[in-house]
PDB file of C-alpha atoms in Angstrom:
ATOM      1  CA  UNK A   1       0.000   0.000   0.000  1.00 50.00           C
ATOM      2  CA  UNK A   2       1.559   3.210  -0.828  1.00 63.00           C
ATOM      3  CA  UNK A   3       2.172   6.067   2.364  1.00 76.00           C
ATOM      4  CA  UNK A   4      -0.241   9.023   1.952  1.00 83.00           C
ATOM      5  CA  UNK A   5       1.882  11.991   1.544  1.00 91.00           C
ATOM      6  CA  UNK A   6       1.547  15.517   3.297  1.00 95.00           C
ATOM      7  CA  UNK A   7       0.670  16.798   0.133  1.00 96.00           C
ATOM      8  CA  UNK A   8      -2.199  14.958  -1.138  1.00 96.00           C
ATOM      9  CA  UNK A   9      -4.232  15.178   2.551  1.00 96.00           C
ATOM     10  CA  UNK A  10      -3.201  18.994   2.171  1.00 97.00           C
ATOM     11  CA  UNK A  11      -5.291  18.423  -1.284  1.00 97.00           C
ATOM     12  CA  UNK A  12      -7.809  16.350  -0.581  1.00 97.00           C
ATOM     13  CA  UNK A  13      -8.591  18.353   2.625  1.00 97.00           C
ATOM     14  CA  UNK A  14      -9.119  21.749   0.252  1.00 98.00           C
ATOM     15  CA  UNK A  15     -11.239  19.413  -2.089  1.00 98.00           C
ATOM     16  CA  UNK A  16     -13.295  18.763   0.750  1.00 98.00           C
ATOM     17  CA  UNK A  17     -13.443  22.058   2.145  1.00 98.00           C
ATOM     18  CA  UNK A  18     -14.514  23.831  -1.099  1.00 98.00           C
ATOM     19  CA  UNK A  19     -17.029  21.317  -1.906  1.00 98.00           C
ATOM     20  CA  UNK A  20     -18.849  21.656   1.570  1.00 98.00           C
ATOM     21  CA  UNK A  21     -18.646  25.571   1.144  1.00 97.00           C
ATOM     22  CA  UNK A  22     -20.749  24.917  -2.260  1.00 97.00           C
ATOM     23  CA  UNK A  23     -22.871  23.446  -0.208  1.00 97.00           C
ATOM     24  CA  UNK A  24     -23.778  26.267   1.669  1.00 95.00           C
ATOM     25  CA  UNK A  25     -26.660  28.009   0.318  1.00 92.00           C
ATOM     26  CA  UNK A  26     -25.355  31.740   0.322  1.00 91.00           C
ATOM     27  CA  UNK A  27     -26.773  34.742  -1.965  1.00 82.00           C
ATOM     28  CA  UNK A  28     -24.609  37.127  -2.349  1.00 80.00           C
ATOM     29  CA  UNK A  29     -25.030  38.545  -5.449  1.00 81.00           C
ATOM     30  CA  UNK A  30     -27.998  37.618  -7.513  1.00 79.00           C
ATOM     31  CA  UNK A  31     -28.913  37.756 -11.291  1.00 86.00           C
ATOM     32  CA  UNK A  32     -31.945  36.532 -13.697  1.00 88.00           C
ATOM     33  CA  UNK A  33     -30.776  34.051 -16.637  1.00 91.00           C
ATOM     34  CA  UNK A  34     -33.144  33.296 -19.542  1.00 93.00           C
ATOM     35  CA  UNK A  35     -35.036  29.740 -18.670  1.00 93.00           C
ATOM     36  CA  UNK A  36     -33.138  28.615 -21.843  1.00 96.00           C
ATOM     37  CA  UNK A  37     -29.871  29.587 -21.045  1.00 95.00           C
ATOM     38  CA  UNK A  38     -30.762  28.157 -17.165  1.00 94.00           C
ATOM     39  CA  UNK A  39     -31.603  24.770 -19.035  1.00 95.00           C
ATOM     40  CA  UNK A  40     -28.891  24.212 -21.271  1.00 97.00           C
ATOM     41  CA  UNK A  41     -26.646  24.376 -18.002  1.00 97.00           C
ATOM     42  CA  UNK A  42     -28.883  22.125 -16.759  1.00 97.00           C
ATOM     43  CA  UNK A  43     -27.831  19.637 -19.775  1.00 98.00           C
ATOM     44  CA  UNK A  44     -24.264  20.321 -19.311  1.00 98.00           C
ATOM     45  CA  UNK A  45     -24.398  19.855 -15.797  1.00 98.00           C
ATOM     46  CA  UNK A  46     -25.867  16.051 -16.175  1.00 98.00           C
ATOM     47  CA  UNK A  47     -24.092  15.770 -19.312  1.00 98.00           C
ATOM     48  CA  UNK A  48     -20.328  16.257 -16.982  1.00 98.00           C
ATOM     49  CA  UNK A  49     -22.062  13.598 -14.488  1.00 97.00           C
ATOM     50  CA  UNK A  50     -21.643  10.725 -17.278  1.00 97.00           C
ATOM     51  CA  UNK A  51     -18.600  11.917 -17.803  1.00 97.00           C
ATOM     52  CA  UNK A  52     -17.478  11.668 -14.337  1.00 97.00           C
ATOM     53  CA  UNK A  53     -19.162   8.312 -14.298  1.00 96.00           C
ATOM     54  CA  UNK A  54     -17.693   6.952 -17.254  1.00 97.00           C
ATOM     55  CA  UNK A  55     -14.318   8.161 -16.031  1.00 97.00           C
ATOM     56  CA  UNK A  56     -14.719   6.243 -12.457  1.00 96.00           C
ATOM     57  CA  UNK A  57     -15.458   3.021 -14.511  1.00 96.00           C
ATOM     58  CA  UNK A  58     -12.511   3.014 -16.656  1.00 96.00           C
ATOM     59  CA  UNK A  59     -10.272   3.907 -14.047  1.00 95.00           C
ATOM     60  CA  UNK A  60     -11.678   0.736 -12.026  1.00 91.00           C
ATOM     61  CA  UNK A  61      -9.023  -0.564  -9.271  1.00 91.00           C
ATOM     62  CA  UNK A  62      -6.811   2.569 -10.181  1.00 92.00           C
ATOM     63  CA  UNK A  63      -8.992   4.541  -8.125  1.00 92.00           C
ATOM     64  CA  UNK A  64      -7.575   6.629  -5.497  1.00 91.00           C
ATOM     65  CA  UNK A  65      -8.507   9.276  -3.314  1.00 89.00           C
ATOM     66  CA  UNK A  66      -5.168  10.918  -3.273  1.00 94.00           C
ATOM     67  CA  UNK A  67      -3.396  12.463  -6.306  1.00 94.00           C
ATOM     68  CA  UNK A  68      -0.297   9.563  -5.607  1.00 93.00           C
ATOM     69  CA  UNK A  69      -1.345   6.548  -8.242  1.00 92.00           C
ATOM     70  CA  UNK A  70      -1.160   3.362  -7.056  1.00 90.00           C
ATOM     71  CA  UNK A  71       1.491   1.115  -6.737  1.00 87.00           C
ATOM     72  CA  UNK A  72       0.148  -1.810  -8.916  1.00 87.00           C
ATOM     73  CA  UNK A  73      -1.984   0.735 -10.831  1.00 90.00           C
ATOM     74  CA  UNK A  74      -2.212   0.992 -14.353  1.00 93.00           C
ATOM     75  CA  UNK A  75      -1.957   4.548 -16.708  1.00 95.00           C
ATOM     76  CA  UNK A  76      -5.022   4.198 -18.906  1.00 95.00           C
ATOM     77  CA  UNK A  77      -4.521   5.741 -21.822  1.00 95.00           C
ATOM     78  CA  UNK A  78      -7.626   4.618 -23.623  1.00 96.00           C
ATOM     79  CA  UNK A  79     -11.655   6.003 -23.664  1.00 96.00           C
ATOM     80  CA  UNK A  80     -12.300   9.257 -22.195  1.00 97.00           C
ATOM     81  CA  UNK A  81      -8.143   9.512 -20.935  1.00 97.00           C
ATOM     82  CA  UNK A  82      -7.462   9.193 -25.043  1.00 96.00           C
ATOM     83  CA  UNK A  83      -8.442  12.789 -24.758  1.00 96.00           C
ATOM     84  CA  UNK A  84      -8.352  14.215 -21.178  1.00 97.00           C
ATOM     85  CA  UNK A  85      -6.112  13.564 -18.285  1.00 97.00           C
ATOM     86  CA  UNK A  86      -8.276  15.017 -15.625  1.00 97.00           C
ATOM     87  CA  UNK A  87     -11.615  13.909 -16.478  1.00 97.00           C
ATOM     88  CA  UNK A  88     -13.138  13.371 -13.140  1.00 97.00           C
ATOM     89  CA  UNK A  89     -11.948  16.721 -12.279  1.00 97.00           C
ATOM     90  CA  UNK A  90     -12.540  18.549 -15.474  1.00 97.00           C
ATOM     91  CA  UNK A  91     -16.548  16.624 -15.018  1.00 98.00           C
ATOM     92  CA  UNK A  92     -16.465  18.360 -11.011  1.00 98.00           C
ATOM     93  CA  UNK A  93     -15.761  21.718 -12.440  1.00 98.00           C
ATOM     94  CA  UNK A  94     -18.002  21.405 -15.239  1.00 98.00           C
ATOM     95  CA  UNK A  95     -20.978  20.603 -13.086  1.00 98.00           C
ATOM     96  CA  UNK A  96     -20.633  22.771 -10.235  1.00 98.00           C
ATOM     97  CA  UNK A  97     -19.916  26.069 -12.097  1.00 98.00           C
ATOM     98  CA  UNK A  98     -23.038  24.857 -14.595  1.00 98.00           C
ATOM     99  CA  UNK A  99     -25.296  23.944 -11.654  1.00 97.00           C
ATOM    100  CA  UNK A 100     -24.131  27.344  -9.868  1.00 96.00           C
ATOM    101  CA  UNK A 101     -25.346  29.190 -13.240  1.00 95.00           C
ATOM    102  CA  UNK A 102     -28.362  27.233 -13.682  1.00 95.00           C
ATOM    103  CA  UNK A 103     -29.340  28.410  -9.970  1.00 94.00           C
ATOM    104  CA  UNK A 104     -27.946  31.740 -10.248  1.00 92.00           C
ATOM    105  CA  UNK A 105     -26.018  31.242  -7.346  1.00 93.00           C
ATOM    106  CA  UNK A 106     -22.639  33.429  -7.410  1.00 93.00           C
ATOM    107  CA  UNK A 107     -21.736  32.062  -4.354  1.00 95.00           C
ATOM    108  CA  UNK A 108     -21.523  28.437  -6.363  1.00 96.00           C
ATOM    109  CA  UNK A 109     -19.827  29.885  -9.043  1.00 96.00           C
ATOM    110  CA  UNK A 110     -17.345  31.038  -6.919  1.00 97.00           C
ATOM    111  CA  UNK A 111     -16.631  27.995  -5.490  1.00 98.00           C
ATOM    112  CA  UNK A 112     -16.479  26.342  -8.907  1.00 98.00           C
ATOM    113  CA  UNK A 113     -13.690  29.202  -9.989  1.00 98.00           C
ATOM    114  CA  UNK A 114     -11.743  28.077  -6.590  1.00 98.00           C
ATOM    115  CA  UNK A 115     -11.909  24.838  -7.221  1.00 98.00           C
ATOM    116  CA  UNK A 116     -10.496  25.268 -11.379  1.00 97.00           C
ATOM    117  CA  UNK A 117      -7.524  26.568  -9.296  1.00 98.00           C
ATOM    118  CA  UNK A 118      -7.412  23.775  -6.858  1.00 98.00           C
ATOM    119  CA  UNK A 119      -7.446  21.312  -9.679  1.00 98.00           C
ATOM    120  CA  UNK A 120      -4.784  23.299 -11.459  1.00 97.00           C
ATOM    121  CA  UNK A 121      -2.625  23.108  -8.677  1.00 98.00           C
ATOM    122  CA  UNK A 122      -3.516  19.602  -7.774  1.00 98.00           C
ATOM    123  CA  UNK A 123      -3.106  18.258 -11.363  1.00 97.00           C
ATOM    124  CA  UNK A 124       0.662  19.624 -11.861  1.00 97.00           C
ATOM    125  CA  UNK A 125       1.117  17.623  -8.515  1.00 97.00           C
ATOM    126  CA  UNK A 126      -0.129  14.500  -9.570  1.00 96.00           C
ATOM    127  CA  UNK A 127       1.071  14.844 -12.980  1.00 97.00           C
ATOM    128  CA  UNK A 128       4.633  15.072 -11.730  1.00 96.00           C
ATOM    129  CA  UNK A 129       3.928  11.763  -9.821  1.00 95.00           C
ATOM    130  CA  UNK A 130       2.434  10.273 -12.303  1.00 95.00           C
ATOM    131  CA  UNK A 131       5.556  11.141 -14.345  1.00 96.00           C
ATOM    132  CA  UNK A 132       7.772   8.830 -11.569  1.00 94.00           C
ATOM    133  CA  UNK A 133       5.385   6.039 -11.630  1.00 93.00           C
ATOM    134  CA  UNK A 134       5.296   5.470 -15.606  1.00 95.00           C
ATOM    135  CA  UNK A 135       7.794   6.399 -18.229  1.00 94.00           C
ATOM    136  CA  UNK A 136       4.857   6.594 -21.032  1.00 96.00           C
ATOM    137  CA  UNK A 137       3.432   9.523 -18.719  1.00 96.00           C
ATOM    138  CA  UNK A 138       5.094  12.296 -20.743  1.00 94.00           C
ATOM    139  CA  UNK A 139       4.821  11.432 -24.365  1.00 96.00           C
ATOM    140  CA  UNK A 140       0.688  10.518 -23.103  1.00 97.00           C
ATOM    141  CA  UNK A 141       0.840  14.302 -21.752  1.00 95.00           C
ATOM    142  CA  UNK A 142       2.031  15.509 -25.597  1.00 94.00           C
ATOM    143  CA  UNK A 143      -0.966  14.006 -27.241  1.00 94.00           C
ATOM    144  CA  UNK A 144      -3.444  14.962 -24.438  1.00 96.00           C
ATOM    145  CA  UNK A 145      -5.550  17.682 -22.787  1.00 96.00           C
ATOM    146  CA  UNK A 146      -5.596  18.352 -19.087  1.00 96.00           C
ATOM    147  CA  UNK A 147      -8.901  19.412 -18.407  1.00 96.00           C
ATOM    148  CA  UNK A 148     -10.766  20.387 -21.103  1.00 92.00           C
ATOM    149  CA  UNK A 149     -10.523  19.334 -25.114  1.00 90.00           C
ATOM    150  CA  UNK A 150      -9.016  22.627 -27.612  1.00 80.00           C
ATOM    151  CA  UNK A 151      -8.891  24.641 -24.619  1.00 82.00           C
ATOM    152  CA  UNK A 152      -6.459  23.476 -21.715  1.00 64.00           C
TER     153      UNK A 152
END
């Protein structure tokens, strides 16, 4: 079993933080969006759910908590990771800055800008360790995106 570092509680603890603050039902600065433009977030928003889904099922026994992989893991390279790196995390900031739009809930969208930062900062992290684990990590990186496909 690999040690938890320092680092990835420090992470995972922010993670947790930030998505119990969404929680919170705080209106601090409100707005009126068009029912259509409320509803297409809506789509979005369940539409970066089966992506989060489908990402958790092809990652199957290399699931982890922490940003260190696991020591008998595996670096998929194939589905959904043929095109993103991040997609569980890319799916969680999808859906809560969507959802926080489709409520019109600044507060929410926020959160969802906090946690893009997070991410960002949690991702270069794990990518470095995922770097030491497997030598195929950086030419996979070349051909990839990190969160988000023609964008980042």
């Amino acid at each position: 079993m690999n040690k938890i570092a320092k680092k990835d509680i420090i992470y995972v603890s922010i993670q947790i933080i930030l998505l119990t603050a969404y929680l919170i039902p705080i209106n601090y600065l409100q707005f009126n969006l068009n029912i259509y433009i409320r509803y297409s977030c809506l789509t979005i928003v369940i539409l970066s759910f089966i992506m989060m889904f489908v990402a958790l099922f092809q990652l199957n026994k290399n699931l982890t908590a922490f940003p260190t992989p696991k020591e008998n893991g595996n670096l998929i390279q194939t589905g959904i990771y043929k095109v993103i790196r991040h997609p569980i995390y890319s799916g969680i900031i999808v859906s809560t800055l969507f959802f926080g739009i489709y409520i019109e809930s600044s507060w929410k969208i926020f959160i969802s800008i906090c946690l893009l930062i997070l991410f960002y900062f949690k991702s270069n992290y794990e990518e470095n360790l995922l770097s030491k684990f497997y030598s195929e990590y950086s030419d996979y990186k070349k051909h990839t995106y990190k969160f988000f496909p023609y964008i980042f």
